[in-house]
PDB file of C-alpha atoms in Angstrom:
ATOM      1  CA  UNK A   1      20.633 -28.903   4.401  1.00 45.00           C
ATOM      2  CA  UNK A   2      21.277 -28.654   8.122  1.00 48.00           C
ATOM      3  CA  UNK A   3      24.525 -26.722   7.599  1.00 53.00           C
ATOM      4  CA  UNK A   4      22.854 -24.141   5.341  1.00 78.00           C
ATOM      5  CA  UNK A   5      20.090 -23.726   7.925  1.00 78.00           C
ATOM      6  CA  UNK A   6      22.734 -23.252  10.610  1.00 81.00           C
ATOM      7  CA  UNK A   7      24.497 -20.674   8.405  1.00 83.00           C
ATOM      8  CA  UNK A   8      21.221 -18.834   7.864  1.00 81.00           C
ATOM      9  CA  UNK A   9      20.562 -18.743  11.615  1.00 82.00           C
ATOM     10  CA  UNK A  10      24.074 -17.473  12.251  1.00 87.00           C
ATOM     11  CA  UNK A  11      23.742 -14.749   9.592  1.00 87.00           C
ATOM     12  CA  UNK A  12      20.371 -13.601  10.978  1.00 86.00           C
ATOM     13  CA  UNK A  13      21.717 -13.669  14.537  1.00 89.00           C
ATOM     14  CA  UNK A  14      24.723 -11.585  13.485  1.00 91.00           C
ATOM     15  CA  UNK A  15      22.548  -9.094  11.634  1.00 91.00           C
ATOM     16  CA  UNK A  16      20.228  -8.871  14.629  1.00 93.00           C
ATOM     17  CA  UNK A  17      22.996  -8.397  17.201  1.00 94.00           C
ATOM     18  CA  UNK A  18      24.785  -5.819  15.053  1.00 94.00           C
ATOM     19  CA  UNK A  19      21.781  -3.745  13.963  1.00 94.00           C
ATOM     20  CA  UNK A  20      18.693  -4.310  16.146  1.00 95.00           C
ATOM     21  CA  UNK A  21      19.410  -1.387  18.498  1.00 95.00           C
ATOM     22  CA  UNK A  22      20.181   0.936  15.600  1.00 97.00           C
ATOM     23  CA  UNK A  23      16.993  -0.073  13.747  1.00 96.00           C
ATOM     24  CA  UNK A  24      14.821   0.302  16.846  1.00 96.00           C
ATOM     25  CA  UNK A  25      16.246   3.790  17.422  1.00 96.00           C
ATOM     26  CA  UNK A  26      15.743   4.728  13.768  1.00 96.00           C
ATOM     27  CA  UNK A  27      12.088   3.664  13.890  1.00 96.00           C
ATOM     28  CA  UNK A  28      11.559   5.293  17.310  1.00 96.00           C
ATOM     29  CA  UNK A  29      12.759   8.625  15.899  1.00 96.00           C
ATOM     30  CA  UNK A  30      10.178   8.312  13.116  1.00 93.00           C
ATOM     31  CA  UNK A  31       7.298   7.272  15.408  1.00 92.00           C
ATOM     32  CA  UNK A  32       8.112   8.688  18.815  1.00 91.00           C
ATOM     33  CA  UNK A  33       7.006   5.420  20.451  1.00 92.00           C
ATOM     34  CA  UNK A  34       9.653   3.005  21.755  1.00 93.00           C
ATOM     35  CA  UNK A  35       7.266   0.082  22.208  1.00 93.00           C
ATOM     36  CA  UNK A  36       5.904   0.182  18.662  1.00 94.00           C
ATOM     37  CA  UNK A  37       9.428   0.802  17.341  1.00 95.00           C
ATOM     38  CA  UNK A  38      10.595  -2.363  19.071  1.00 95.00           C
ATOM     39  CA  UNK A  39       7.691  -4.358  17.594  1.00 94.00           C
ATOM     40  CA  UNK A  40       8.342  -3.048  14.073  1.00 94.00           C
ATOM     41  CA  UNK A  41      12.078  -3.745  14.363  1.00 95.00           C
ATOM     42  CA  UNK A  42      11.247  -7.327  15.342  1.00 94.00           C
ATOM     43  CA  UNK A  43       8.856  -7.514  12.364  1.00 92.00           C
ATOM     44  CA  UNK A  44      11.673  -6.375  10.072  1.00 92.00           C
ATOM     45  CA  UNK A  45      13.884  -9.245  11.153  1.00 90.00           C
ATOM     46  CA  UNK A  46      11.015 -11.733  10.918  1.00 89.00           C
ATOM     47  CA  UNK A  47      10.396 -10.483   7.376  1.00 87.00           C
ATOM     48  CA  UNK A  48      14.050 -11.053   6.501  1.00 87.00           C
ATOM     49  CA  UNK A  49      13.896 -14.568   7.931  1.00 84.00           C
ATOM     50  CA  UNK A  50      10.735 -15.405   5.969  1.00 82.00           C
ATOM     51  CA  UNK A  51      12.045 -14.064   2.683  1.00 81.00           C
ATOM     52  CA  UNK A  52      15.445 -15.677   3.118  1.00 78.00           C
ATOM     53  CA  UNK A  53      17.228 -12.536   1.929  1.00 78.00           C
ATOM     54  CA  UNK A  54      19.810 -12.314   4.690  1.00 81.00           C
ATOM     55  CA  UNK A  55      22.630 -13.824   2.592  1.00 79.00           C
ATOM     56  CA  UNK A  56      22.203 -11.183  -0.125  1.00 82.00           C
ATOM     57  CA  UNK A  57      22.356  -8.151   2.157  1.00 87.00           C
ATOM     58  CA  UNK A  58      25.395  -6.068   1.230  1.00 89.00           C
ATOM     59  CA  UNK A  59      24.556  -2.814   3.043  1.00 93.00           C
ATOM     60  CA  UNK A  60      22.636  -3.821   6.194  1.00 92.00           C
ATOM     61  CA  UNK A  61      21.489  -0.426   7.454  1.00 94.00           C
ATOM     62  CA  UNK A  62      20.070   0.895   4.157  1.00 94.00           C
ATOM     63  CA  UNK A  63      18.452  -2.498   3.598  1.00 93.00           C
ATOM     64  CA  UNK A  64      16.922  -2.549   7.090  1.00 94.00           C
ATOM     65  CA  UNK A  65      15.760   1.061   6.675  1.00 94.00           C
ATOM     66  CA  UNK A  66      13.987   0.081   3.445  1.00 93.00           C
ATOM     67  CA  UNK A  67      12.256  -2.844   5.152  1.00 92.00           C
ATOM     68  CA  UNK A  68      11.351  -0.576   8.089  1.00 94.00           C
ATOM     69  CA  UNK A  69       9.916   2.106   5.756  1.00 94.00           C
ATOM     70  CA  UNK A  70       7.605  -0.517   4.252  1.00 90.00           C
ATOM     71  CA  UNK A  71       6.538  -1.647   7.727  1.00 92.00           C
ATOM     72  CA  UNK A  72       5.986   1.969   8.803  1.00 93.00           C
ATOM     73  CA  UNK A  73       3.852   2.563   5.740  1.00 88.00           C
ATOM     74  CA  UNK A  74       1.718  -0.454   6.619  1.00 84.00           C
ATOM     75  CA  UNK A  75       1.537   0.711  10.231  1.00 90.00           C
ATOM     76  CA  UNK A  76       0.364   4.220   9.269  1.00 89.00           C
ATOM     77  CA  UNK A  77      -2.200   2.822   6.835  1.00 84.00           C
ATOM     78  CA  UNK A  78      -3.520   0.420   9.468  1.00 83.00           C
ATOM     79  CA  UNK A  79      -3.728   3.285  11.993  1.00 87.00           C
ATOM     80  CA  UNK A  80      -5.658   5.466   9.513  1.00 84.00           C
ATOM     81  CA  UNK A  81      -8.001   2.601   8.726  1.00 80.00           C
ATOM     82  CA  UNK A  82      -8.638   1.946  12.410  1.00 84.00           C
ATOM     83  CA  UNK A  83      -9.193   5.644  13.116  1.00 85.00           C
ATOM     84  CA  UNK A  84     -11.709   5.919  10.258  1.00 82.00           C
ATOM     85  CA  UNK A  85     -13.556   2.850  11.488  1.00 82.00           C
ATOM     86  CA  UNK A  86     -13.693   4.138  15.068  1.00 83.00           C
ATOM     87  CA  UNK A  87     -14.940   7.541  13.855  1.00 86.00           C
ATOM     88  CA  UNK A  88     -17.682   5.775  11.898  1.00 82.00           C
ATOM     89  CA  UNK A  89     -18.636   3.764  15.002  1.00 83.00           C
ATOM     90  CA  UNK A  90     -18.773   6.962  17.078  1.00 85.00           C
ATOM     91  CA  UNK A  91     -21.417   8.346  14.711  1.00 87.00           C
ATOM     92  CA  UNK A  92     -23.689   5.309  15.109  1.00 83.00           C
ATOM     93  CA  UNK A  93     -26.554   5.292  17.577  1.00 89.00           C
ATOM     94  CA  UNK A  94     -25.553   3.268  20.652  1.00 87.00           C
ATOM     95  CA  UNK A  95     -27.955   0.428  19.814  1.00 87.00           C
ATOM     96  CA  UNK A  96     -26.190  -0.122  16.471  1.00 86.00           C
ATOM     97  CA  UNK A  97     -22.637  -0.195  17.823  1.00 86.00           C
ATOM     98  CA  UNK A  98     -21.302  -3.741  17.450  1.00 88.00           C
ATOM     99  CA  UNK A  99     -19.777  -5.573  20.421  1.00 90.00           C
ATOM    100  CA  UNK A 100     -15.972  -5.487  20.833  1.00 89.00           C
ATOM    101  CA  UNK A 101     -15.391  -8.934  19.298  1.00 93.00           C
ATOM    102  CA  UNK A 102     -17.319  -7.944  16.145  1.00 90.00           C
ATOM    103  CA  UNK A 103     -15.345  -4.686  15.946  1.00 87.00           C
ATOM    104  CA  UNK A 104     -12.082  -6.635  16.167  1.00 89.00           C
ATOM    105  CA  UNK A 105     -13.155  -9.007  13.392  1.00 91.00           C
ATOM    106  CA  UNK A 106     -14.214  -6.038  11.256  1.00 86.00           C
ATOM    107  CA  UNK A 107     -10.851  -4.299  11.788  1.00 85.00           C
ATOM    108  CA  UNK A 108      -8.960  -7.496  10.971  1.00 87.00           C
ATOM    109  CA  UNK A 109     -11.039  -7.947   7.813  1.00 84.00           C
ATOM    110  CA  UNK A 110     -10.503  -4.339   6.738  1.00 82.00           C
ATOM    111  CA  UNK A 111      -6.784  -4.721   7.343  1.00 82.00           C
ATOM    112  CA  UNK A 112      -6.689  -7.933   5.270  1.00 82.00           C
ATOM    113  CA  UNK A 113      -8.541  -6.221   2.420  1.00 83.00           C
ATOM    114  CA  UNK A 114      -6.179  -3.250   2.626  1.00 82.00           C
ATOM    115  CA  UNK A 115      -3.162  -5.583   2.383  1.00 82.00           C
ATOM    116  CA  UNK A 116      -4.800  -7.433  -0.509  1.00 85.00           C
ATOM    117  CA  UNK A 117      -5.343  -4.181  -2.426  1.00 86.00           C
ATOM    118  CA  UNK A 118      -1.827  -2.920  -1.680  1.00 82.00           C
ATOM    119  CA  UNK A 119       0.046  -2.075  -4.856  1.00 82.00           C
ATOM    120  CA  UNK A 120      -3.020  -1.605  -7.038  1.00 88.00           C
ATOM    121  CA  UNK A 121      -3.593   1.746  -8.766  1.00 91.00           C
ATOM    122  CA  UNK A 122      -5.792   4.221  -6.884  1.00 88.00           C
ATOM    123  CA  UNK A 123      -8.719   3.972  -9.310  1.00 92.00           C
ATOM    124  CA  UNK A 124      -8.740   0.176  -9.064  1.00 93.00           C
ATOM    125  CA  UNK A 125      -8.855   0.362  -5.256  1.00 89.00           C
ATOM    126  CA  UNK A 126     -11.525   3.035  -5.310  1.00 89.00           C
ATOM    127  CA  UNK A 127     -13.676   1.076  -7.765  1.00 92.00           C
ATOM    128  CA  UNK A 128     -13.412  -1.981  -5.511  1.00 91.00           C
ATOM    129  CA  UNK A 129     -14.427  -0.017  -2.421  1.00 86.00           C
ATOM    130  CA  UNK A 130     -17.281   1.775  -4.178  1.00 87.00           C
ATOM    131  CA  UNK A 131     -18.634  -1.512  -5.503  1.00 91.00           C
ATOM    132  CA  UNK A 132     -18.269  -3.549  -2.341  1.00 86.00           C
ATOM    133  CA  UNK A 133     -18.807  -1.015   0.423  1.00 80.00           C
ATOM    134  CA  UNK A 134     -21.325   1.340  -1.171  1.00 81.00           C
ATOM    135  CA  UNK A 135     -22.858  -1.261  -3.495  1.00 85.00           C
ATOM    136  CA  UNK A 136     -22.711   1.123  -6.462  1.00 88.00           C
ATOM    137  CA  UNK A 137     -23.435  -0.027 -10.019  1.00 93.00           C
ATOM    138  CA  UNK A 138     -20.734  -0.004 -12.699  1.00 94.00           C
ATOM    139  CA  UNK A 139     -22.275   3.088 -14.320  1.00 94.00           C
ATOM    140  CA  UNK A 140     -22.275   4.982 -11.008  1.00 94.00           C
ATOM    141  CA  UNK A 141     -18.663   4.045 -10.322  1.00 94.00           C
ATOM    142  CA  UNK A 142     -17.687   5.006 -13.869  1.00 95.00           C
ATOM    143  CA  UNK A 143     -19.269   8.410 -13.405  1.00 95.00           C
ATOM    144  CA  UNK A 144     -17.484   8.999 -10.083  1.00 93.00           C
ATOM    145  CA  UNK A 145     -14.108   7.907 -11.451  1.00 94.00           C
ATOM    146  CA  UNK A 146     -14.628   9.583 -14.826  1.00 95.00           C
ATOM    147  CA  UNK A 147     -13.933   6.350 -16.723  1.00 95.00           C
ATOM    148  CA  UNK A 148     -15.980   3.973 -18.862  1.00 95.00           C
ATOM    149  CA  UNK A 149     -18.111   1.161 -17.446  1.00 94.00           C
ATOM    150  CA  UNK A 150     -15.854  -1.330 -19.197  1.00 95.00           C
ATOM    151  CA  UNK A 151     -12.869   0.167 -17.349  1.00 95.00           C
ATOM    152  CA  UNK A 152     -14.754  -0.283 -14.080  1.00 95.00           C
ATOM    153  CA  UNK A 153     -15.385  -3.912 -14.993  1.00 95.00           C
ATOM    154  CA  UNK A 154     -11.662  -4.423 -15.642  1.00 96.00           C
ATOM    155  CA  UNK A 155     -10.750  -2.637 -12.404  1.00 95.00           C
ATOM    156  CA  UNK A 156     -13.075  -4.853 -10.393  1.00 94.00           C
ATOM    157  CA  UNK A 157     -11.842  -8.027 -12.061  1.00 94.00           C
ATOM    158  CA  UNK A 158      -8.276  -7.051 -11.228  1.00 94.00           C
ATOM    159  CA  UNK A 159      -9.030  -6.057  -7.619  1.00 92.00           C
ATOM    160  CA  UNK A 160     -11.237  -9.071  -6.942  1.00 91.00           C
ATOM    161  CA  UNK A 161      -8.607 -11.417  -8.374  1.00 91.00           C
ATOM    162  CA  UNK A 162      -5.865  -9.849  -6.261  1.00 89.00           C
ATOM    163  CA  UNK A 163      -8.018 -10.060  -3.120  1.00 85.00           C
ATOM    164  CA  UNK A 164      -8.821 -13.708  -3.660  1.00 86.00           C
ATOM    165  CA  UNK A 165      -5.214 -14.626  -4.414  1.00 85.00           C
ATOM    166  CA  UNK A 166      -3.874 -12.647  -1.457  1.00 80.00           C
ATOM    167  CA  UNK A 167      -6.424 -13.977   1.008  1.00 72.00           C
ATOM    168  CA  UNK A 168      -5.767 -17.558  -0.106  1.00 76.00           C
ATOM    169  CA  UNK A 169      -2.018 -17.236   0.632  1.00 69.00           C
TER     170      UNK A 169
END
């Protein structure tokens, strides 16, 4: 066991030494921000370590670019979510604006929900958000999505199940 762990460390170290600078530059060109590019490149290698996929990597740069694209997608989604939340807060009267620690918890919760809903079809996500954020009834959601109430019920079962399973991980 110890030798396979040592091999894994050596493979990750080699991959890191050989490709970290390239990956950081690739991400920086996409984002225009060296600091965030560095963080996302680190996240890519952490992801590889956690999934244990380093031994199966045949073409390192295309593989790393694929991992980085996924991380960029999550980054852009998180940025959009944060921007929307901050715009909503800006519209509130000052007395209703939550303190910074509550805002942070809200952003973390929204981000967790976004990750939990990742991969679900658009209508399933929208049904979930309409039900839980706007507190709409099945019939109202069905009308908005142009589907049946039974479809809405199935959508919500699927989204709720995925959220619970994801948040329990």
